[in-house]
PDB file of C-alpha atoms in Angstrom:
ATOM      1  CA  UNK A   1     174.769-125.088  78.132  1.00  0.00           C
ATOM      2  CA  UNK A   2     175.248-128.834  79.005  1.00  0.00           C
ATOM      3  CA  UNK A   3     171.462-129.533  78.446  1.00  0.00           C
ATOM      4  CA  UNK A   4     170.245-127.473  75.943  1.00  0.00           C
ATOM      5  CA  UNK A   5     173.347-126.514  73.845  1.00  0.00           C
ATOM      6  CA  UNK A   6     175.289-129.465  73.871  1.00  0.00           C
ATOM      7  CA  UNK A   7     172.287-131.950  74.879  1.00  0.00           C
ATOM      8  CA  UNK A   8     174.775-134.165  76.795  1.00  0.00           C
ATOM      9  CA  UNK A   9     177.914-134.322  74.178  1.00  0.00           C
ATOM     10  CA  UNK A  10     180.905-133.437  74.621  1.00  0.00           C
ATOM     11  CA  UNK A  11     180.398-132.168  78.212  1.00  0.00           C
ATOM     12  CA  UNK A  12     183.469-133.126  80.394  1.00  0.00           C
ATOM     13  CA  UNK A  13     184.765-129.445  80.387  1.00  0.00           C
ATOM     14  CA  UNK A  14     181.737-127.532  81.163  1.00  0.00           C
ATOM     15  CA  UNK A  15     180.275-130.276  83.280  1.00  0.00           C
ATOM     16  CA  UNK A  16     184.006-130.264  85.421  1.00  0.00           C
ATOM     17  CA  UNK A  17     183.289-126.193  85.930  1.00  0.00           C
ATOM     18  CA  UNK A  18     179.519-126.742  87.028  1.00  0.00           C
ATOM     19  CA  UNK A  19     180.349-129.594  89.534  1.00  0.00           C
ATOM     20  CA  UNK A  20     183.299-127.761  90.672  1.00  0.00           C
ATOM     21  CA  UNK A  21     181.198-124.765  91.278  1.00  0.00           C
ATOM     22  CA  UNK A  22     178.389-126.304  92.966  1.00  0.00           C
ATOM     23  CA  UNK A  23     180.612-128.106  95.449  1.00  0.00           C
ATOM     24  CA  UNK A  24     181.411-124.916  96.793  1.00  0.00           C
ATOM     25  CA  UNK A  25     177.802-125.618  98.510  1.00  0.00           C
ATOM     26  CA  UNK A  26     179.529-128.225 100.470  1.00  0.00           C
ATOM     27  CA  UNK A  27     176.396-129.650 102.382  1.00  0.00           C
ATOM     28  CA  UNK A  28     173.954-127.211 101.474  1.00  0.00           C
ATOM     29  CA  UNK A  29     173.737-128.653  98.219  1.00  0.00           C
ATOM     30  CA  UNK A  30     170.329-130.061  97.094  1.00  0.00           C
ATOM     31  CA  UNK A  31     169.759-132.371  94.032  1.00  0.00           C
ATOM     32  CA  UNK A  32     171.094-130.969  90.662  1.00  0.00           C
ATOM     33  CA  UNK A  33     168.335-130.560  88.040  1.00  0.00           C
ATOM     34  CA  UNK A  34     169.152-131.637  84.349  1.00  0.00           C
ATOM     35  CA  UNK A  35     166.661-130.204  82.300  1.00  0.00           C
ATOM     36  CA  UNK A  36     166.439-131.951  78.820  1.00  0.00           C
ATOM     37  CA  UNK A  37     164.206-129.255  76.229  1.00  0.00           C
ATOM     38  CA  UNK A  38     161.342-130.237  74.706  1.00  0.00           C
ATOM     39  CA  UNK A  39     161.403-131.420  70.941  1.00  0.00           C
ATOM     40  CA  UNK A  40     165.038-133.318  71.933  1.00  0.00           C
ATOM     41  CA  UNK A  41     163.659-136.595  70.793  1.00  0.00           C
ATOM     42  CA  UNK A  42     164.452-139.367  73.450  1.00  0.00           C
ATOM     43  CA  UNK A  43     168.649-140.453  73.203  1.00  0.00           C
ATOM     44  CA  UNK A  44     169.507-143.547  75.303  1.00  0.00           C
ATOM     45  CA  UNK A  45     172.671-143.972  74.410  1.00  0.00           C
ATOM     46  CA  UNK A  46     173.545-140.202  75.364  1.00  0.00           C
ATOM     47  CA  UNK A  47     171.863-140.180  78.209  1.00  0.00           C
ATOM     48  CA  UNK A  48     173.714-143.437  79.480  1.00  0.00           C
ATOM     49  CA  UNK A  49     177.075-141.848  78.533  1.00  0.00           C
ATOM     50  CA  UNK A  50     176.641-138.779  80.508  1.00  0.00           C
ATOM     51  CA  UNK A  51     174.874-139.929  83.778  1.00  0.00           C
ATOM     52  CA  UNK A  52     178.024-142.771  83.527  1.00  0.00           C
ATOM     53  CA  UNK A  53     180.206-138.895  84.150  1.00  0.00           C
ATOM     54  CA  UNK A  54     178.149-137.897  87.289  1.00  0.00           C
ATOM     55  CA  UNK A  55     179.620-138.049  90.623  1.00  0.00           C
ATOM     56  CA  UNK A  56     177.371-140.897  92.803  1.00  0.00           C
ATOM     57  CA  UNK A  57     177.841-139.126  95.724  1.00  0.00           C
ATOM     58  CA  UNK A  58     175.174-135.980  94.159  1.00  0.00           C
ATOM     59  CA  UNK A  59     171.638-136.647  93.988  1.00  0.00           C
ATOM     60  CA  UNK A  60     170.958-135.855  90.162  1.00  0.00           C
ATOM     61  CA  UNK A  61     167.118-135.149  88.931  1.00  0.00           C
ATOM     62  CA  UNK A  62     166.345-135.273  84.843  1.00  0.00           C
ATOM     63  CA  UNK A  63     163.215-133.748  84.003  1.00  0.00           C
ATOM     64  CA  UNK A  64     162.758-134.968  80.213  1.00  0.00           C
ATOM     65  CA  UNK A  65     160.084-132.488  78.590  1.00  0.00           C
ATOM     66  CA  UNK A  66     159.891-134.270  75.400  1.00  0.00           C
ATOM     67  CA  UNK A  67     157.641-137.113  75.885  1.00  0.00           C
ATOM     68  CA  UNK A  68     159.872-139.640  73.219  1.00  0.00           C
ATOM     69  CA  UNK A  69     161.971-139.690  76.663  1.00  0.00           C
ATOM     70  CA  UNK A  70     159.486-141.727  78.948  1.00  0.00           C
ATOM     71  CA  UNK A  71     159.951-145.028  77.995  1.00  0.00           C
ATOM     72  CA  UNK A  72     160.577-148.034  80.123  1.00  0.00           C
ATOM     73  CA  UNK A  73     164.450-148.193  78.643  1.00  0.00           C
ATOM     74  CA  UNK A  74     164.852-144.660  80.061  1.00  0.00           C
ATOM     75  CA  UNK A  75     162.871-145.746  83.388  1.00  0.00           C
ATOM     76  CA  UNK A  76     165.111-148.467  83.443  1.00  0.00           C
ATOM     77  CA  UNK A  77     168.770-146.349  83.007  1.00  0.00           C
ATOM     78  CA  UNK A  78     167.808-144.159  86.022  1.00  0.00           C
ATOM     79  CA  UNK A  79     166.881-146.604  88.595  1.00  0.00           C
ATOM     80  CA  UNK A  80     170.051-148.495  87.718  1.00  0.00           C
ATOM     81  CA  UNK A  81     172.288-145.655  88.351  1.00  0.00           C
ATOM     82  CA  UNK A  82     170.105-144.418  91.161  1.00  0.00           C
ATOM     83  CA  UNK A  83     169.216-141.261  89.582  1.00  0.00           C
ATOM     84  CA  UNK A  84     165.793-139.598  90.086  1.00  0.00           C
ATOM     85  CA  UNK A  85     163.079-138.691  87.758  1.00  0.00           C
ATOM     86  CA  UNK A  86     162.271-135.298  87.847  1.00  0.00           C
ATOM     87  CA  UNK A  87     158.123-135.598  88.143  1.00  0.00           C
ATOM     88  CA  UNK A  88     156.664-132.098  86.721  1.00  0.00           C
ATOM     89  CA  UNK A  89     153.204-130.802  87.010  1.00  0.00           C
ATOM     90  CA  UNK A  90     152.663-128.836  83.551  1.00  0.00           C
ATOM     91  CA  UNK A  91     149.472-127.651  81.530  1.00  0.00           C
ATOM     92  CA  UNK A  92     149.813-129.585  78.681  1.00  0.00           C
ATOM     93  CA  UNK A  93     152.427-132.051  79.443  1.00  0.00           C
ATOM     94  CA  UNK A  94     151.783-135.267  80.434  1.00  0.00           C
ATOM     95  CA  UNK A  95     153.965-136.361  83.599  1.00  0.00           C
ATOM     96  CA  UNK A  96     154.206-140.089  84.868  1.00  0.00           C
ATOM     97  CA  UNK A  97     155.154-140.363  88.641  1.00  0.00           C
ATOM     98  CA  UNK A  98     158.246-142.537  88.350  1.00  0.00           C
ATOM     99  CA  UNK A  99     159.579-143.372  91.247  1.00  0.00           C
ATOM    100  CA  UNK A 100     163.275-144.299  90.335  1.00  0.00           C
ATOM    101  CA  UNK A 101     165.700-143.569  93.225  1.00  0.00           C
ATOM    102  CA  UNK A 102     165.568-142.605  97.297  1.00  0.00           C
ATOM    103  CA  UNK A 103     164.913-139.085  96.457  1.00  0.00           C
ATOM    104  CA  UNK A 104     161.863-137.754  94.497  1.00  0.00           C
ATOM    105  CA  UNK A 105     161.995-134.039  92.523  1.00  0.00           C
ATOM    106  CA  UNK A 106     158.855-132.321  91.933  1.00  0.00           C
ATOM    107  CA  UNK A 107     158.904-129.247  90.009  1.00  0.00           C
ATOM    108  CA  UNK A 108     154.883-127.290  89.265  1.00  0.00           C
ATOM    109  CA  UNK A 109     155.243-125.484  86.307  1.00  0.00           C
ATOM    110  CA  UNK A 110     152.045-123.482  86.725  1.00  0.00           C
ATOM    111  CA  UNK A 111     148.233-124.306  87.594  1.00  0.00           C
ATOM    112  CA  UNK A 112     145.725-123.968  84.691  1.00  0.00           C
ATOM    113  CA  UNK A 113     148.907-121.367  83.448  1.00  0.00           C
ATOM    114  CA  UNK A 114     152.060-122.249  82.565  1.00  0.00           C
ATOM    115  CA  UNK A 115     154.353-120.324  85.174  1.00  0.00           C
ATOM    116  CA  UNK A 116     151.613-118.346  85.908  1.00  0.00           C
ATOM    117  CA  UNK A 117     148.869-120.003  87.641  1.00  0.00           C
ATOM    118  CA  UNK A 118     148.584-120.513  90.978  1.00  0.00           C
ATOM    119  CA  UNK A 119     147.593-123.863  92.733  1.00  0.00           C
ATOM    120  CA  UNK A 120     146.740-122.962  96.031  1.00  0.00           C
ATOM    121  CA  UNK A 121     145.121-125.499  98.233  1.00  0.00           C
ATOM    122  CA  UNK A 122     142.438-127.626  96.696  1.00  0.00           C
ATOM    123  CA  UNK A 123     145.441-128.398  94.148  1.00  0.00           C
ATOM    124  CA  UNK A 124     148.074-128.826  96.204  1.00  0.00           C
ATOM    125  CA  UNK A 125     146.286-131.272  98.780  1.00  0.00           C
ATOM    126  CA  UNK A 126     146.821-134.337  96.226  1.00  0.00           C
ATOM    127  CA  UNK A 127     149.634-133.477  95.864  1.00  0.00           C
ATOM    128  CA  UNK A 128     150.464-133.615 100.026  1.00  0.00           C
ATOM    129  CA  UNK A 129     148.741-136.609 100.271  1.00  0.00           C
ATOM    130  CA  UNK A 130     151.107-138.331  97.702  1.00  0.00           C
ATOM    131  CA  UNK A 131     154.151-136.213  99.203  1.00  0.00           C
ATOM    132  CA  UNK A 132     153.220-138.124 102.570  1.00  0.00           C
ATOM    133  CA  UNK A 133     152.752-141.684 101.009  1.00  0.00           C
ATOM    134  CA  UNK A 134     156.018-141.661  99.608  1.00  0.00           C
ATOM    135  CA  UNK A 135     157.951-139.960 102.753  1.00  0.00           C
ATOM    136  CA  UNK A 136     156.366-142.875 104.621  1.00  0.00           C
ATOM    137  CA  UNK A 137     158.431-145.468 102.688  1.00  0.00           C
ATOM    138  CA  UNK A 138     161.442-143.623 103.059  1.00  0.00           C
ATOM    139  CA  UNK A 139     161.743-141.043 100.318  1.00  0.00           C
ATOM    140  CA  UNK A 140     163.194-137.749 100.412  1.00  0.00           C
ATOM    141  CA  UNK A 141     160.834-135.553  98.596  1.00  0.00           C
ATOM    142  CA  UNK A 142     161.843-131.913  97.275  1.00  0.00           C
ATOM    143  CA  UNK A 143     159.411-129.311  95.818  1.00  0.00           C
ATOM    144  CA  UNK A 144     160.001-126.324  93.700  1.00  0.00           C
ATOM    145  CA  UNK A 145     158.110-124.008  92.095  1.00  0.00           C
ATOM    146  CA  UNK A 146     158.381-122.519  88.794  1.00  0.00           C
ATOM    147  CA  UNK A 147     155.809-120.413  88.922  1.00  0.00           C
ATOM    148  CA  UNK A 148     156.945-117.495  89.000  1.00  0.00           C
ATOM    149  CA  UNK A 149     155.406-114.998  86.496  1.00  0.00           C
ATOM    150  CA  UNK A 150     152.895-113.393  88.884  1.00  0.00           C
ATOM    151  CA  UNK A 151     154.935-114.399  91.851  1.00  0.00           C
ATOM    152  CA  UNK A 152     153.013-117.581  92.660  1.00  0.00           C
ATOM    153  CA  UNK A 153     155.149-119.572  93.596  1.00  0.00           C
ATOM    154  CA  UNK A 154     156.723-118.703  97.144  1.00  0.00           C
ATOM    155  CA  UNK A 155     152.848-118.628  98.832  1.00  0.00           C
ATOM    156  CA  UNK A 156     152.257-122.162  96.606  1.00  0.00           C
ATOM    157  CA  UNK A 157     155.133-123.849  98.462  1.00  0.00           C
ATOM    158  CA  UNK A 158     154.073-121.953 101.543  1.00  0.00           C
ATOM    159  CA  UNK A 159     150.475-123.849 101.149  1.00  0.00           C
ATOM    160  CA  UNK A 160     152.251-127.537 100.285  1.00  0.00           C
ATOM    161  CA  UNK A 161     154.699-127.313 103.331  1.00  0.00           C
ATOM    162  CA  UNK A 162     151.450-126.294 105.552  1.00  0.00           C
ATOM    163  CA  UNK A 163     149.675-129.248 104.144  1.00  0.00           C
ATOM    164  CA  UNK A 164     152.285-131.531 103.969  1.00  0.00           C
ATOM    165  CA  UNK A 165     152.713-131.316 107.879  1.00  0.00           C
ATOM    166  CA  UNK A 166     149.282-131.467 108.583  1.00  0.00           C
ATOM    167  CA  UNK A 167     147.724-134.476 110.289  1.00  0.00           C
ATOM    168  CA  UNK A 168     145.748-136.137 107.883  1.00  0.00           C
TER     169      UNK A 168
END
């Protein structure tokens, strides 16, 4: 609803429920995805006046899939407010790896398939590599996996903790 529906307006309602909601997590609570659709051409102003409503004390990932969003103004607005980019592997799409805040989101959309394919390990291993880099200086990486149409994705994050933790 906030993202797709309402794209960001006139939010303060439903956005009050959701955060109210998630709380209940208390501590268990990971980083809250804002998905932005694809063919939402790119909205700075918007996007400024909602992350200006999000509680600081959250860790809040946007994942833009239209690609008018990845501009350096955009870039710009979440490392100010120390929100992450949402870095997405997707057939298709085009992904930069913008680092913008302590914590880094990485959602794989599908190998080859769109949440379908699987990665497994000659895939993921770039991926573990990078994962390591960044934890190295200090970042907070999370991982999930959206592909889930022929059940991929639990034995694909399986494979990318195994090689995450492996001695290189």
């Amino acid at each position: 609803q906030i993202t797709h529906r309402l794209r960001l307006s006139d939010v303060d309602e439903p956005l009050d429920r959701f955060l109210t909601r998630a709380g209940s997590l208390g501590d268990r609570l990971g980083p809250i995805l804002w998905q932005l659709p694809p063919r939402w051409s790119a909205d700075a102003a918007r996007l400024e006046a909602f992350a200006a409503k999000l509680p600081r004390d959250l860790v809040h990932a946007f994942e833009f899939r239209d690609p008018s969003w990845l501009t350096t103004e955009i870039r710009r607005n979440l490392e100010e407010r120390g929100l992450t980019f949402c870095i997405f592997d997707m057939p298709g799409l085009a992904c930069p790896k913008w680092v913008t805040a302590d914590v880094i989101y990485l959602r794989f959309h599908g190998h080859g398939q769109r949440y379908a394919g699987r990665y497994g390990r000659e895939a993921l291993e770039p991926w573990a590599d990078q994962i390591r880099r960044w934890e190295k200086h200090g970042h907070l990486v999370y991982a999930y996996f959206n592909n889930t149409a022929r059940g991929h994705a639990v034995e694909d994050a399986r494979e990318l903790h195994r090689l995450c933790r492996a001695v290189s």
